[in-house]
Short mmCIF file of C-alpha atoms in Angstrom, two decimals:
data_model
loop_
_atom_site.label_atom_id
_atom_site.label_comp_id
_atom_site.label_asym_id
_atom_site.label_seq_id
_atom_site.Cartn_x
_atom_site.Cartn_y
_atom_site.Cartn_z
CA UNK E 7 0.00 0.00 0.00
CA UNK E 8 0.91 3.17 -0.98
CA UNK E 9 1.43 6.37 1.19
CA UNK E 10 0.75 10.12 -0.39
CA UNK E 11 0.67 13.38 1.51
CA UNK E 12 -1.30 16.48 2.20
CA UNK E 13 0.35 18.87 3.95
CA UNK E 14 1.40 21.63 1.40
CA UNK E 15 -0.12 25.10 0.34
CA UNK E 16 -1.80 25.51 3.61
CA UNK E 17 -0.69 27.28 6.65
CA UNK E 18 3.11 26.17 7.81
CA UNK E 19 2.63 24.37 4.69
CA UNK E 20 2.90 27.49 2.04
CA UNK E 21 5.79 29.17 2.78
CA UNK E 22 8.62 28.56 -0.15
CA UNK E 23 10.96 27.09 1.75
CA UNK E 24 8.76 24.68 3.70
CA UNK E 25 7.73 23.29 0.45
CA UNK E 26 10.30 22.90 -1.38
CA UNK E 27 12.29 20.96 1.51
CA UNK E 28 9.29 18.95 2.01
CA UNK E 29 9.07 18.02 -1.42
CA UNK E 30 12.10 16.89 -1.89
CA UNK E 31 12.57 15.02 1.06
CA UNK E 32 8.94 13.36 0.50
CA UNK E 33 10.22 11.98 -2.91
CA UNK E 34 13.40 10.87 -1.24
CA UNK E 35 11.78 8.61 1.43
CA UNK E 36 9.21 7.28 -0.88
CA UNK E 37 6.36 9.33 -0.70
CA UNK E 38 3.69 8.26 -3.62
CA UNK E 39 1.73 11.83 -4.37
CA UNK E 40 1.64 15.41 -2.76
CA UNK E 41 -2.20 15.97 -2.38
CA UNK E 42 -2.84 20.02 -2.30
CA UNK E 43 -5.95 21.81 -1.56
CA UNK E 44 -8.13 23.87 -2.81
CA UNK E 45 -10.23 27.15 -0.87
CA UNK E 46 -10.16 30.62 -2.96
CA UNK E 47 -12.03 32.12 -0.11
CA UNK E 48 -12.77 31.13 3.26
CA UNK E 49 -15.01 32.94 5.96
CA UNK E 50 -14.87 33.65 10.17
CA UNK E 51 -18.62 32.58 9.95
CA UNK E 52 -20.63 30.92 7.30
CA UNK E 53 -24.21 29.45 7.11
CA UNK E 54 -22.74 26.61 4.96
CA UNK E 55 -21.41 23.24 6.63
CA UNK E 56 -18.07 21.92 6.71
CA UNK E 57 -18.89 17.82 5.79
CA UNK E 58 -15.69 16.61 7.67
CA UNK E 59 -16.34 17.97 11.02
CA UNK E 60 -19.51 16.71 13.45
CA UNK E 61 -20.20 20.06 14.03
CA UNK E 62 -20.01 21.37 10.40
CA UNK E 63 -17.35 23.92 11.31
CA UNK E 64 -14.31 24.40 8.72
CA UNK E 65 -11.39 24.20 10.86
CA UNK E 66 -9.51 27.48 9.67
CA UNK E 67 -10.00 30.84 10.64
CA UNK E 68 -10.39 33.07 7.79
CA UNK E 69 -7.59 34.63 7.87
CA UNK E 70 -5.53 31.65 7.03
CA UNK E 71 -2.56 31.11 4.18
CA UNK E 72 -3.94 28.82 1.89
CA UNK E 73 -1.77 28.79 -1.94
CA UNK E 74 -3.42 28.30 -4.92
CA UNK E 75 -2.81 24.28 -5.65
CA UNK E 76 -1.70 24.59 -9.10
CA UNK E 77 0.80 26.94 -8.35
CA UNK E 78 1.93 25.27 -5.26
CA UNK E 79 2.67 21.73 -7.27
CA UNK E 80 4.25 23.63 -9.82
CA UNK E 81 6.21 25.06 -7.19
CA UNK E 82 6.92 21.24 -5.92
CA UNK E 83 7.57 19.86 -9.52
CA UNK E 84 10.69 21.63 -10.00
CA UNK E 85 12.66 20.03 -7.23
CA UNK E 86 11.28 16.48 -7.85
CA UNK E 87 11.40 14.10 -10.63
CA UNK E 88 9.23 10.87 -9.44
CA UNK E 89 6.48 11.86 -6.78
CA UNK E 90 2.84 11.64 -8.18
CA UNK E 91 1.33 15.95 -7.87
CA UNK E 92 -2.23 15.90 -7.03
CA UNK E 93 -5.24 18.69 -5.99
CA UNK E 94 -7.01 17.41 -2.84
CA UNK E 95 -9.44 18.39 -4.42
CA UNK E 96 -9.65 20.82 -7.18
CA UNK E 97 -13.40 22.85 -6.97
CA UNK E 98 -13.65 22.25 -10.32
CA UNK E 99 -17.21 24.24 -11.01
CA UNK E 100 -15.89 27.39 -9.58
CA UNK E 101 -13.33 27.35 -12.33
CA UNK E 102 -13.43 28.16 -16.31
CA UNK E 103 -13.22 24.73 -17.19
CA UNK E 104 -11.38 25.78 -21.03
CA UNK E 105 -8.92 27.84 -18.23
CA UNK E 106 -8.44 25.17 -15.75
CA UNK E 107 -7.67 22.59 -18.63
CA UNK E 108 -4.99 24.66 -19.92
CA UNK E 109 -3.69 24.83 -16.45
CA UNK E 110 -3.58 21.03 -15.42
CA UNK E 111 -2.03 20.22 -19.31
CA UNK E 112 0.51 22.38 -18.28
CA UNK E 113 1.20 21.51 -14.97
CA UNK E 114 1.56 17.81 -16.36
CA UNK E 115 3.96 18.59 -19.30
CA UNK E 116 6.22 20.65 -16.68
CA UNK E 117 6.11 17.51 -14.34
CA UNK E 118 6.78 14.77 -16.72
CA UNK E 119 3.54 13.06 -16.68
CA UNK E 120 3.30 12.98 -13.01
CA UNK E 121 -0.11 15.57 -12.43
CA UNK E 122 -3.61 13.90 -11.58
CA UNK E 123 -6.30 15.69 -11.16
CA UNK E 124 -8.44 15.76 -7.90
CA UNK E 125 -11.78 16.76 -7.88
CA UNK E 126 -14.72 17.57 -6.29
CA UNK E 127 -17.56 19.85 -6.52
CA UNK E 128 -17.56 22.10 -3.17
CA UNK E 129 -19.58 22.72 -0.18
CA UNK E 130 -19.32 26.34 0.73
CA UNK E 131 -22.18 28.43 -0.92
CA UNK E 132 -20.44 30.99 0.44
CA UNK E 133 -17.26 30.70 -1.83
CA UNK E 134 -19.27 30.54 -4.67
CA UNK E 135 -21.33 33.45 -4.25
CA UNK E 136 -17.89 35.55 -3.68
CA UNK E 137 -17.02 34.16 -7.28
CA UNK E 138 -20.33 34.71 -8.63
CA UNK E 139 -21.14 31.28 -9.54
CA UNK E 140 -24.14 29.65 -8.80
CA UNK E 141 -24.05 26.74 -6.05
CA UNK E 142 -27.10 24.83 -7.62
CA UNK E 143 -26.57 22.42 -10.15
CA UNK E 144 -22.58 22.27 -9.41
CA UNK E 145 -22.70 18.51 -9.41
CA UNK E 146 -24.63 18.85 -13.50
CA UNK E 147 -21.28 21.71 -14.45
CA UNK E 148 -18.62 19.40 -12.58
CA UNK E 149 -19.61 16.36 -14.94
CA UNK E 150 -19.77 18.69 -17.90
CA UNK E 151 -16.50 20.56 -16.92
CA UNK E 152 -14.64 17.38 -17.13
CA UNK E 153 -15.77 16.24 -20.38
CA UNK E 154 -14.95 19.83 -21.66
CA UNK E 155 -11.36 19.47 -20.36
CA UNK E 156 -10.93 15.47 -21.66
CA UNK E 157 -12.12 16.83 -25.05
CA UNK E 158 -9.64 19.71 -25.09
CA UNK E 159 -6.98 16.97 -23.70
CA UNK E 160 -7.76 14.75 -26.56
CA UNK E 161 -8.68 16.57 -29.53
CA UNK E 162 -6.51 18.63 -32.14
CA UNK E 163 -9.14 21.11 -32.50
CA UNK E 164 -12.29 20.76 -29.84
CA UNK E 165 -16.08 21.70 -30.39
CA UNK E 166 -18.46 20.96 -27.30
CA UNK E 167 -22.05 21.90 -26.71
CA UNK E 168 -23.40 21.75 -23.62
CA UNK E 169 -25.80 23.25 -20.97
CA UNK E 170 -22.31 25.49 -19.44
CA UNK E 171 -20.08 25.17 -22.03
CA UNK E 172 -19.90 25.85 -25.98
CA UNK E 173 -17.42 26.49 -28.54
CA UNK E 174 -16.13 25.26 -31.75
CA UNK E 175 -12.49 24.31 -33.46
CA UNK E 176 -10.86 25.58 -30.18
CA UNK E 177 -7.34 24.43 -30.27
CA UNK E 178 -5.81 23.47 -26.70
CA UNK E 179 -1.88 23.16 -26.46
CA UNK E 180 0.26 21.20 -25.21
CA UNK E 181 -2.00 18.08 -24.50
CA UNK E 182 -1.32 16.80 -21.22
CA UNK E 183 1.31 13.75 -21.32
CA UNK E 184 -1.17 10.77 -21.78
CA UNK E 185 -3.61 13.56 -23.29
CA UNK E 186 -7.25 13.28 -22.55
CA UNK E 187 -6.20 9.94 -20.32
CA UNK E 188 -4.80 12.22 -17.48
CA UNK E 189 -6.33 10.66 -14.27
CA UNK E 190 -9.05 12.19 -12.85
CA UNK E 191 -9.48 11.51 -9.02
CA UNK E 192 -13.39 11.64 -7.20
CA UNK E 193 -13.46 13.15 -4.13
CA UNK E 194 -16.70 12.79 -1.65
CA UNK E 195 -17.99 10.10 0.32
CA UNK E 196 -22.46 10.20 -0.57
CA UNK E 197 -23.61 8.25 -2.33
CA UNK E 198 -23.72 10.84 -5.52
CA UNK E 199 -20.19 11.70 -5.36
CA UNK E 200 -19.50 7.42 -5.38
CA UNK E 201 -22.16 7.09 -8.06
CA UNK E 202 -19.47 9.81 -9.86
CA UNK E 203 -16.65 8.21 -9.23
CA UNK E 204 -18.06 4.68 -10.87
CA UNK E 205 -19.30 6.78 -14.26
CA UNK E 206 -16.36 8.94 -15.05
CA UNK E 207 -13.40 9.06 -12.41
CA UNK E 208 -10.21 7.21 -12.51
CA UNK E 209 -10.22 6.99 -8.84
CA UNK E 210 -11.99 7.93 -5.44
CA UNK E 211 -10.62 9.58 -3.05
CA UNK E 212 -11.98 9.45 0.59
CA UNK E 213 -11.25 12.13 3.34
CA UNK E 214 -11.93 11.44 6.93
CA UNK E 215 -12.35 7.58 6.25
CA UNK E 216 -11.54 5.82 9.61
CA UNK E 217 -10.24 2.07 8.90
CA UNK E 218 -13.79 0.60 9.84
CA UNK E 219 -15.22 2.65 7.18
CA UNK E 220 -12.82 1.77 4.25
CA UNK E 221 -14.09 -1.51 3.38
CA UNK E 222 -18.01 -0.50 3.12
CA UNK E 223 -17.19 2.41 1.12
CA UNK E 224 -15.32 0.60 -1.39
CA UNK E 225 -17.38 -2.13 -1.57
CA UNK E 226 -20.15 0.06 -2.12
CA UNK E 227 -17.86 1.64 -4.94
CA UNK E 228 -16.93 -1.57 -6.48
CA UNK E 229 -20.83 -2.75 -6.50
CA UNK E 230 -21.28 0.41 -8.85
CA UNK E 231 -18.43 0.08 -11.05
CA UNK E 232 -19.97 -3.48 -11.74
CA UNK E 233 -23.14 -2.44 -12.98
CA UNK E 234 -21.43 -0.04 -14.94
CA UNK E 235 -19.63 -2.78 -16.39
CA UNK E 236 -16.20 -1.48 -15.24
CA UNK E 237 -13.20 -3.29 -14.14
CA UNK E 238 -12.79 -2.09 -10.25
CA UNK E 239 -9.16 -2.68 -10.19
CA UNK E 240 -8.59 -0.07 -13.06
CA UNK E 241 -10.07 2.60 -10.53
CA UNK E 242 -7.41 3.76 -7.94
CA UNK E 243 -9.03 3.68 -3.92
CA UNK E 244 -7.39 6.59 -2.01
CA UNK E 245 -8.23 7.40 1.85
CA UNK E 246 -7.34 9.82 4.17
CA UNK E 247 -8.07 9.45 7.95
CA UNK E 248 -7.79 12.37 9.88
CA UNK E 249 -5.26 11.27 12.38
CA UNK E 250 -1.50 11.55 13.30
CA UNK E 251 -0.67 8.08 14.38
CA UNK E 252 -2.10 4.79 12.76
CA UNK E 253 -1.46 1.10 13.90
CA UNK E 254 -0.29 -1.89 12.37
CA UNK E 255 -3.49 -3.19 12.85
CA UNK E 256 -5.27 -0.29 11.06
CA UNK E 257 -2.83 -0.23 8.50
CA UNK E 258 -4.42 -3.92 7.50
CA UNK E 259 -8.11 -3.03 7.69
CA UNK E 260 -7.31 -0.63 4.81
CA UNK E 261 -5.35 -3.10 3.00
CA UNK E 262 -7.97 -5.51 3.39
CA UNK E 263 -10.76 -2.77 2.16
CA UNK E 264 -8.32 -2.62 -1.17
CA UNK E 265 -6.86 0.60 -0.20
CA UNK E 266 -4.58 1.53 -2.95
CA UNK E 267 -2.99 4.84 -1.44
CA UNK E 268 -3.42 5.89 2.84
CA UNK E 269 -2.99 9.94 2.79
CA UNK E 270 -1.36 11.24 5.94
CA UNK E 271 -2.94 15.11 6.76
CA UNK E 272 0.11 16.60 8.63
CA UNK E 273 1.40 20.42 8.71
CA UNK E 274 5.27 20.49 8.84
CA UNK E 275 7.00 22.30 11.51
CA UNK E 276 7.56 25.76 11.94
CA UNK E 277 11.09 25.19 11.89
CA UNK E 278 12.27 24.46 8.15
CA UNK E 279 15.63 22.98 9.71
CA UNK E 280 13.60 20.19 11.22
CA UNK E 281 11.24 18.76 7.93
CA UNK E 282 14.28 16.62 7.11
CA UNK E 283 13.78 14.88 10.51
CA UNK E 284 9.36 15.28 10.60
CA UNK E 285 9.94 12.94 6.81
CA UNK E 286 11.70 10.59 8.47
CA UNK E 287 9.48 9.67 11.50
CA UNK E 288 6.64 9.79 8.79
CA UNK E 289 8.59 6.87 6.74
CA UNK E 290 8.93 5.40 9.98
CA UNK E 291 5.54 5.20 11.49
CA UNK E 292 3.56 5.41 8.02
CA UNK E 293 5.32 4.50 5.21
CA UNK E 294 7.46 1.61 6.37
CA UNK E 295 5.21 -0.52 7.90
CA UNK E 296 2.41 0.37 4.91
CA UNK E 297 4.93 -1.06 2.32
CA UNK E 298 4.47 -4.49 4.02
CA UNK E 299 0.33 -4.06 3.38
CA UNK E 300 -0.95 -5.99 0.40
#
């Protein structure tokens, strides 16, 4: 089992030097992806509620650094060579989905190959009023969005007509390295964001999923990949639990649910001198002892 991480962009997290040490040292000691975030705008109060916490609260003030992901795994890209880039997630109906395809082929050309893209389609109503987008129907523009972008990926000159989207003979260059094939990566845990995942995604990604929740989730995945007559193991399972420790015992539940990659959500320290170090007891605790997980 693999082991990815998400602690860039965000608070200790987006400051130059923090991620470019942590990058580096992440690829160095085996680290599968760098997951990245994604919040244009966040609020001191808000009517809307946060889906990861019991008491619907987003856990950062306002006030807090949070990088724009693209440019943060660009950022990462140029002092690695191997490590998989990711968004954890990508909001992708409060972008321009002709813009944000442009951005992710390039991303992936300047990385190689190594960019997937994470998605999901939001929960603060909030956010999108700031941007002027409307919250309804996001889940309809999402699955629209990406079709837009695999089209522009894939075609040498694109036409698309749609209920968000229309234009003809647009030509979209460089196409990412496997062109309209880049991976695209579900986030959400309902039953409509699974149901997404199973019709169009290349992979699910789970946040707060605690290692007696894995194995119904996936199932519950793989049950709708079936009737969709897709092969389950050509999906990739991703899941994050929201802790700092896991055991050896946990580490097997999630092997045993078919866990393909276990996220670790982690800030590095305040202190750049000590990342080096903070890497190393992650390979220790996480990474080592995941490697010996089927």
């Amino acid at each position: 089992m693999k082991v990815g991480l998400f602690a860039l962009g965000i608070g200790t997290g987006a400051r130059p030097g923090a991620i470019l040490k942590t990058a580096a040292e992440a690829e160095r000691r085996g680290v599968s992806t760098l997951w990245v975030g994604e919040h244009v705008v966040l609020f001191d109060r808000q009517d809307s509620k946060y889906p990861y916490a019991e008491s619907g609260d987003f856990p950062l003030p306002g006030d807090a650094d949070w990088l724009d992901p693209f440019i943060t795994l660009t950022f990462a890209a140029a002092v690695t060579k191997t490590i998989r880039l990711a968004t954890g997630i990508c909001l992708v109906p409060e972008h321009n989905p002709v813009v944000l395809a442009k951005e992710a082929a390039s991303l992936d050309r300047l990385s190689g190959g190594r960019f997937a893209l994470g998605v999901g389609i939001g929960w603060s109503a909030e956010e999108f009023a700031a941007l002027g987008i409307p919250f309804e129907r996001r889940a309809q523009r999402t699955r629209e969005y990406i079709e837009v972008m695999r089209r522009l990926w894939s075609d040498g000159a694109a036409s698309f007509h749609g209920e968000f989207v229309n234009f003809d003979a647009a030509k979209c260059f460089p196409k990412p390295v496997r062109g309209g094939k880049l991976p695209i990566i579900f986030g959400g845990e309902s039953g409509p964001a699974l149901k997404r995942t199973a019709d169009i995604s290349n992979g699910w990604f789970g946040f707060n999923v605690g290692p007696d929740d894995a194995a119904p989730l996936a199932d519950k995945l793989r049950a709708m990949l079936k009737a969709n007559g897709r092969d389950a193991s050509e999906v990739e399972i991703i899941a994050c639990p929201y802790t700092k420790k896991i055991s050896t015992d946990d580490l097997k539940k999630y092997g045993a649910a078919g866990v393909n990659e276990l996220v670790i959500l982690a800030s590095p320290p305040e202190d750049e001198s000590q990342i080096g170090g903070w890497i190393e007891r992650l390979a220790r605790d996480w990474i080592e002892p995941a490697s010996k997980i089927g």
